[in-house]
Amino acid sequence: MSPLILGVAFLEWYSVTSSNSFKIKSIHLKNNISNVEVIILGSSHNQNAINPKFINILCSNLAFGNQDVQLDSALFFKYATSMTKLKCVIIEMDYHTLEQKNDADYFRLPWYYRYYGVQIGPMTIAKKLSLYYSNPSFFNNFVRSSLKPGEYKYIINEFGFVENDFPGTFDDLQYDSIKIASGSKERLFSIQAKSSPANLPFNKGKINAIVKFCRENAIRVVMISTPAFRTYVVNQDKARKERRNQFIDSLRHSSGIVFYDFESDPRFNVHDFKNDDHLNSAGAQKFSEYLNILLLQITRGA
């Protein structure tokens, strides 16, 4: 067998068998499917903000970086009927949520197929069979950094939450508010460029379907906006935020959902964030403990 084939086989084997946050989340859900009471959907905002370790209710955080509403919906409807004790669904409703949608060739789609049995659109046989093939450059870097001596190693708990953040933008800027503010507009612009109001009808339809199912099955829907640093808030497009708020208000009136807006929560300071719009692991503990109180009230009437 040629060295090239052996090399690719090793990369595939290592990519599949190595422990990672995405894989652990799927294992935790499947192992606890009949007992999970709360599931969390969303992108990296919810992924980084909510550590189920500090939630006193069996909770599965399925949020992940760049996970859009379409993937949220696919995950929810794949497992909703199997979660017989499900009492509450937490939906991320941050500034960007309603207007973002991944491209049809988004590189993580094969991950959802492999680990959750979820398929969004057509997928080649190669991508179904090979995790490495879904994004060779990503997995080359992953394997290289994992095997490199002295490289930073993540600590991932049983829920798939990373408990030791790699130092982020704010750490690089020494948590200096002036330095953070100076480049904040450019950092937010790169995020806004990936969004479009054209995605609103599609995403609203997916969320409405989740809300309808929950209403019919006595499951509470809680929408949240996670804490963000002030540089993220002040640079937002007001029209986009108003479109989001109008949708939330319509659901409040028609379906009785609740919305908790933590975006400008004064309890969080610069040292709770890794960058403008993501909490670090210490900030996540703080937020998760606050959220825990709300969830106990909602699910237990405490």
Short mmCIF file of C-alpha atoms in Angstrom, two decimals:
data_model
loop_
_atom_site.label_atom_id
_atom_site.label_comp_id
_atom_site.label_asym_id
_atom_site.label_seq_id
_atom_site.Cartn_x
_atom_site.Cartn_y
_atom_site.Cartn_z
CA MET A 1 0.00 0.00 0.00
CA SER A 2 1.42 3.38 -1.00
CA PRO A 3 2.54 5.92 1.64
CA LEU A 4 -0.07 8.37 0.30
CA ILE A 5 -2.94 5.94 0.88
CA LEU A 6 -1.59 5.05 4.32
CA GLY A 7 -1.29 8.74 5.15
CA VAL A 8 -4.85 9.53 4.11
CA ALA A 9 -6.13 6.45 5.98
CA PHE A 10 -4.36 7.63 9.13
CA LEU A 11 -5.80 11.15 8.77
CA GLU A 12 -9.32 9.72 8.36
CA TRP A 13 -8.88 7.39 11.34
CA TYR A 14 -7.53 10.17 13.55
CA SER A 15 -10.24 12.62 12.49
CA VAL A 16 -12.99 10.11 13.30
CA THR A 17 -11.65 8.68 16.56
CA SER A 18 -10.31 11.83 18.21
CA SER A 19 -12.32 13.47 20.93
CA ASN A 20 -13.87 16.81 20.00
CA SER A 21 -16.68 19.06 21.19
CA PHE A 22 -19.00 18.31 18.27
CA LYS A 23 -18.72 14.56 18.69
CA ILE A 24 -19.14 14.65 22.47
CA LYS A 25 -22.31 16.76 22.17
CA SER A 26 -23.89 14.13 19.91
CA ILE A 27 -22.87 11.28 22.22
CA HIS A 28 -24.28 13.06 25.26
CA LEU A 29 -27.60 13.68 23.52
CA LYS A 30 -27.98 10.10 22.32
CA ASN A 31 -26.97 8.61 25.68
CA ASN A 32 -29.51 10.78 27.51
CA ILE A 33 -32.23 11.14 24.88
CA SER A 34 -35.05 9.83 27.08
CA ASN A 35 -34.14 11.98 30.07
CA VAL A 36 -33.10 15.34 28.60
CA GLU A 37 -35.38 18.12 29.85
CA VAL A 38 -33.77 21.13 28.16
CA ILE A 39 -32.10 21.43 24.77
CA ILE A 40 -30.16 24.45 23.56
CA LEU A 41 -29.99 25.42 19.90
CA GLY A 42 -27.93 28.11 18.21
CA SER A 43 -24.53 29.14 16.99
CA SER A 44 -21.26 29.85 18.78
CA HIS A 45 -22.97 32.46 21.00
CA ASN A 46 -24.98 29.80 22.84
CA GLN A 47 -22.19 27.28 22.42
CA ASN A 48 -19.76 29.50 24.32
CA ALA A 49 -22.27 30.99 26.77
CA ILE A 50 -24.04 27.97 28.25
CA ASN A 51 -22.18 25.27 30.15
CA PRO A 52 -24.67 22.51 31.10
CA LYS A 53 -22.39 21.60 33.98
CA PHE A 54 -23.90 24.54 35.88
CA ILE A 55 -27.53 23.79 34.97
CA ASN A 56 -29.38 21.75 37.60
CA ILE A 57 -31.64 20.15 35.00
CA LEU A 58 -30.47 17.56 32.49
CA CYS A 59 -29.53 19.79 29.60
CA SER A 60 -28.05 19.16 26.16
CA ASN A 61 -26.33 22.09 24.47
CA LEU A 62 -26.42 21.37 20.73
CA ALA A 63 -25.31 24.88 19.71
CA PHE A 64 -22.16 25.07 17.61
CA GLY A 65 -20.14 27.60 15.66
CA ASN A 66 -21.86 28.75 12.42
CA GLN A 67 -24.89 26.56 13.12
CA ASP A 68 -27.76 28.30 11.37
CA VAL A 69 -31.53 28.11 11.90
CA GLN A 70 -31.88 25.41 9.24
CA LEU A 71 -29.52 23.13 11.16
CA ASP A 72 -31.22 24.02 14.46
CA SER A 73 -34.52 22.93 12.94
CA ALA A 74 -33.10 19.72 11.47
CA LEU A 75 -31.57 18.71 14.81
CA PHE A 76 -34.74 19.55 16.72
CA PHE A 77 -37.10 17.59 14.49
CA LYS A 78 -34.69 14.66 14.23
CA TYR A 79 -34.84 14.04 17.98
CA ALA A 80 -37.86 15.91 19.38
CA THR A 81 -40.22 12.93 19.47
CA SER A 82 -37.59 10.79 21.22
CA MET A 83 -37.05 13.33 24.01
CA THR A 84 -40.05 12.22 26.04
CA LYS A 85 -39.14 14.36 29.06
CA LEU A 86 -38.36 17.53 27.13
CA LYS A 87 -39.77 20.56 28.93
CA CYS A 88 -37.94 23.50 27.38
CA VAL A 89 -36.19 24.52 24.16
CA ILE A 90 -33.77 27.43 24.22
CA ILE A 91 -33.47 29.17 20.86
CA GLU A 92 -30.69 31.66 20.21
CA MET A 93 -32.18 34.92 19.00
CA ASP A 94 -29.17 37.17 18.80
CA TYR A 95 -28.55 40.08 16.48
CA HIS A 96 -27.38 37.89 13.58
CA THR A 97 -29.63 34.83 13.97
CA LEU A 98 -32.51 35.55 11.59
CA GLU A 99 -30.44 36.80 8.66
CA GLN A 100 -27.70 34.21 8.41
CA LYS A 101 -27.82 31.01 6.38
CA ASN A 102 -25.01 28.67 5.42
CA ASP A 103 -24.15 27.93 1.81
CA ALA A 104 -25.21 24.60 0.34
CA ASP A 105 -21.58 23.40 0.44
CA TYR A 106 -20.95 24.39 4.08
CA PHE A 107 -18.06 22.16 5.13
CA ARG A 108 -19.56 20.95 8.42
CA LEU A 109 -22.72 19.50 6.86
CA PRO A 110 -21.13 16.01 6.63
CA TRP A 111 -20.44 16.20 10.37
CA TYR A 112 -24.15 16.54 11.06
CA TYR A 113 -24.80 13.55 8.80
CA ARG A 114 -22.21 11.39 10.53
CA TYR A 115 -22.87 12.29 14.16
CA TYR A 116 -26.57 13.18 14.16
CA GLY A 117 -27.97 11.47 11.06
CA VAL A 118 -29.07 14.84 9.73
CA GLN A 119 -28.75 15.63 6.02
CA ILE A 120 -29.33 19.10 4.56
CA GLY A 121 -29.59 18.82 0.80
CA PRO A 122 -27.63 16.59 -1.60
CA MET A 123 -24.35 15.12 -0.36
CA THR A 124 -21.73 13.16 -2.27
CA ILE A 125 -20.97 9.57 -1.30
CA ALA A 126 -17.39 10.62 -0.52
CA LYS A 127 -18.54 13.18 2.05
CA LYS A 128 -20.93 10.68 3.59
CA LEU A 129 -18.19 8.08 3.96
CA SER A 130 -15.19 10.26 4.82
CA LEU A 131 -15.05 12.86 7.57
CA TYR A 132 -11.58 13.94 6.46
CA TYR A 133 -12.80 14.55 2.91
CA SER A 134 -15.36 17.10 4.16
CA ASN A 135 -12.52 19.58 4.68
CA PRO A 136 -8.97 18.22 4.28
CA SER A 137 -7.26 21.52 5.17
CA PHE A 138 -9.25 21.80 8.41
CA PHE A 139 -8.42 18.26 9.48
CA ASN A 140 -4.78 18.58 8.43
CA ASN A 141 -4.49 21.53 10.82
CA PHE A 142 -6.46 19.66 13.49
CA VAL A 143 -4.21 16.60 13.35
CA ARG A 144 -1.04 18.72 13.18
CA SER A 145 -1.97 20.80 16.23
CA SER A 146 -3.23 17.77 18.18
CA LEU A 147 0.04 15.87 17.70
CA LYS A 148 2.38 18.82 18.12
CA PRO A 149 4.23 18.70 21.47
CA GLY A 150 3.42 21.62 23.73
CA GLU A 151 0.38 22.68 21.68
CA TYR A 152 -2.58 24.08 23.63
CA LYS A 153 -4.92 21.27 24.67
CA TYR A 154 -8.62 21.87 25.23
CA ILE A 155 -10.43 20.41 28.21
CA ILE A 156 -13.89 19.27 27.09
CA ASN A 157 -16.44 18.16 29.65
CA GLU A 158 -19.03 15.40 29.27
CA PHE A 159 -21.50 17.87 27.71
CA GLY A 160 -19.07 18.90 24.95
CA PHE A 161 -18.34 22.28 26.54
CA VAL A 162 -14.77 23.60 26.31
CA GLU A 163 -13.75 24.61 29.82
CA ASN A 164 -10.39 26.19 29.07
CA ASP A 165 -10.69 28.79 26.34
CA PHE A 166 -7.80 29.46 24.04
CA PRO A 167 -6.86 33.13 24.65
CA GLY A 168 -8.98 35.31 22.36
CA THR A 169 -8.98 38.82 20.93
CA PHE A 170 -9.53 40.55 24.27
CA ASP A 171 -6.65 38.68 25.87
CA ASP A 172 -4.42 39.67 22.94
CA LEU A 173 -5.48 43.30 23.50
CA GLN A 174 -4.79 42.96 27.24
CA TYR A 175 -8.45 43.76 28.03
CA ASP A 176 -7.68 47.38 27.23
CA SER A 177 -11.02 49.06 26.43
CA ILE A 178 -9.42 51.68 24.16
CA LYS A 179 -7.60 49.06 22.08
CA ILE A 180 -10.73 46.91 21.94
CA ALA A 181 -12.88 49.80 20.73
CA SER A 182 -10.42 50.90 18.02
CA GLY A 183 -10.96 47.87 15.78
CA SER A 184 -14.45 46.84 16.82
CA LYS A 185 -16.31 48.25 13.81
CA GLU A 186 -14.16 46.27 11.38
CA ARG A 187 -14.57 43.08 13.40
CA LEU A 188 -18.35 43.38 13.40
CA PHE A 189 -18.46 44.31 9.71
CA SER A 190 -16.90 40.95 8.80
CA ILE A 191 -19.79 39.23 10.58
CA GLN A 192 -22.49 41.45 9.09
CA ALA A 193 -21.22 40.82 5.58
CA LYS A 194 -22.35 37.20 5.84
CA SER A 195 -25.97 38.14 6.58
CA SER A 196 -28.90 39.18 4.40
CA PRO A 197 -32.56 40.13 4.96
CA ALA A 198 -33.31 37.73 2.10
CA ASN A 199 -32.86 34.89 4.59
CA LEU A 200 -35.62 36.18 6.88
CA PRO A 201 -38.63 34.32 5.41
CA PHE A 202 -36.82 30.98 5.36
CA ASN A 203 -35.52 31.28 8.91
CA LYS A 204 -38.80 32.58 10.28
CA GLY A 205 -40.57 29.59 8.76
CA LYS A 206 -38.18 27.14 10.44
CA ILE A 207 -38.54 28.82 13.83
CA ASN A 208 -42.32 29.02 13.51
CA ALA A 209 -42.42 25.26 12.90
CA ILE A 210 -40.39 24.59 16.07
CA VAL A 211 -42.63 26.91 18.10
CA LYS A 212 -45.78 25.25 16.73
CA PHE A 213 -44.54 21.78 17.62
CA CYS A 214 -43.60 22.90 21.12
CA ARG A 215 -46.95 24.59 21.67
CA GLU A 216 -48.76 21.41 20.62
CA ASN A 217 -46.63 19.27 22.93
CA ALA A 218 -46.56 21.46 26.06
CA ILE A 219 -42.88 22.35 25.65
CA ARG A 220 -41.80 25.84 26.68
CA VAL A 221 -39.89 27.95 24.16
CA VAL A 222 -37.34 30.34 25.59
CA MET A 223 -35.52 32.71 23.26
CA ILE A 224 -32.36 34.38 24.49
CA SER A 225 -29.83 36.93 23.37
CA THR A 226 -26.50 36.17 25.02
CA PRO A 227 -24.24 38.76 26.67
CA ALA A 228 -22.09 40.83 24.34
CA PHE A 229 -19.48 43.47 24.99
CA ARG A 230 -20.55 47.07 24.35
CA THR A 231 -18.38 47.34 21.21
CA TYR A 232 -20.56 44.69 19.58
CA VAL A 233 -23.81 46.37 20.61
CA VAL A 234 -23.00 49.95 19.57
CA ASN A 235 -21.91 48.91 16.07
CA GLN A 236 -25.07 46.98 15.20
CA ASP A 237 -27.35 47.97 12.34
CA LYS A 238 -30.53 49.36 13.92
CA ALA A 239 -32.80 48.23 11.07
CA ARG A 240 -31.64 44.64 11.38
CA LYS A 241 -32.15 44.62 15.11
CA GLU A 242 -35.63 46.09 14.68
CA ARG A 243 -36.54 43.31 12.23
CA ARG A 244 -35.50 40.77 14.83
CA ASN A 245 -37.43 42.53 17.59
CA GLN A 246 -40.60 42.67 15.48
CA PHE A 247 -40.42 38.92 14.90
CA ILE A 248 -39.92 38.22 18.59
CA ASP A 249 -42.85 40.46 19.50
CA SER A 250 -45.09 38.65 17.00
CA LEU A 251 -44.22 35.30 18.58
CA ARG A 252 -44.81 36.64 22.06
CA HIS A 253 -48.33 37.67 21.12
CA SER A 254 -49.22 34.66 18.96
CA SER A 255 -47.45 31.80 20.73
CA GLY A 256 -46.56 32.92 24.23
CA ILE A 257 -42.82 32.45 23.89
CA VAL A 258 -40.58 34.27 26.37
CA PHE A 259 -37.51 36.27 25.41
CA TYR A 260 -34.64 37.13 27.73
CA ASP A 261 -32.30 39.79 26.38
CA PHE A 262 -28.94 39.51 28.14
CA GLU A 263 -27.03 41.35 25.43
CA SER A 264 -26.26 44.47 27.48
CA ASP A 265 -26.48 42.84 30.90
CA PRO A 266 -24.43 45.05 33.28
CA ARG A 267 -23.35 42.04 35.35
CA PHE A 268 -20.78 41.16 32.68
CA ASN A 269 -17.51 43.05 32.26
CA VAL A 270 -14.63 42.95 29.80
CA HIS A 271 -12.93 40.07 31.62
CA ASP A 272 -15.97 37.83 31.01
CA PHE A 273 -15.44 37.93 27.23
CA LYS A 274 -13.01 36.35 24.80
CA ASN A 275 -14.02 38.80 22.05
CA ASP A 276 -16.76 41.31 21.23
CA ASP A 277 -19.61 38.80 21.10
CA HIS A 278 -18.49 35.62 22.87
CA LEU A 279 -18.16 34.90 26.56
CA ASN A 280 -15.05 33.10 27.76
CA SER A 281 -15.35 29.98 29.91
CA ALA A 282 -15.39 32.01 33.16
CA GLY A 283 -18.10 34.29 31.77
CA ALA A 284 -20.02 31.19 30.66
CA GLN A 285 -20.07 29.82 34.20
CA LYS A 286 -21.43 33.12 35.41
CA PHE A 287 -24.11 33.23 32.70
CA SER A 288 -25.05 29.56 33.08
CA GLU A 289 -25.64 30.03 36.80
CA TYR A 290 -28.00 32.95 36.08
CA LEU A 291 -29.77 30.95 33.38
CA ASN A 292 -30.08 28.00 35.73
CA ILE A 293 -32.26 30.07 38.07
CA LEU A 294 -34.58 31.00 35.20
CA LEU A 295 -34.82 27.43 33.94
CA LEU A 296 -35.69 26.13 37.40
CA GLN A 297 -38.47 28.69 37.60
CA ILE A 298 -39.76 27.74 34.15
CA THR A 299 -39.57 23.95 34.47
CA ARG A 300 -40.12 23.48 38.21
CA GLY A 301 -42.09 26.56 39.14
CA ALA A 302 -39.41 27.31 41.73
#
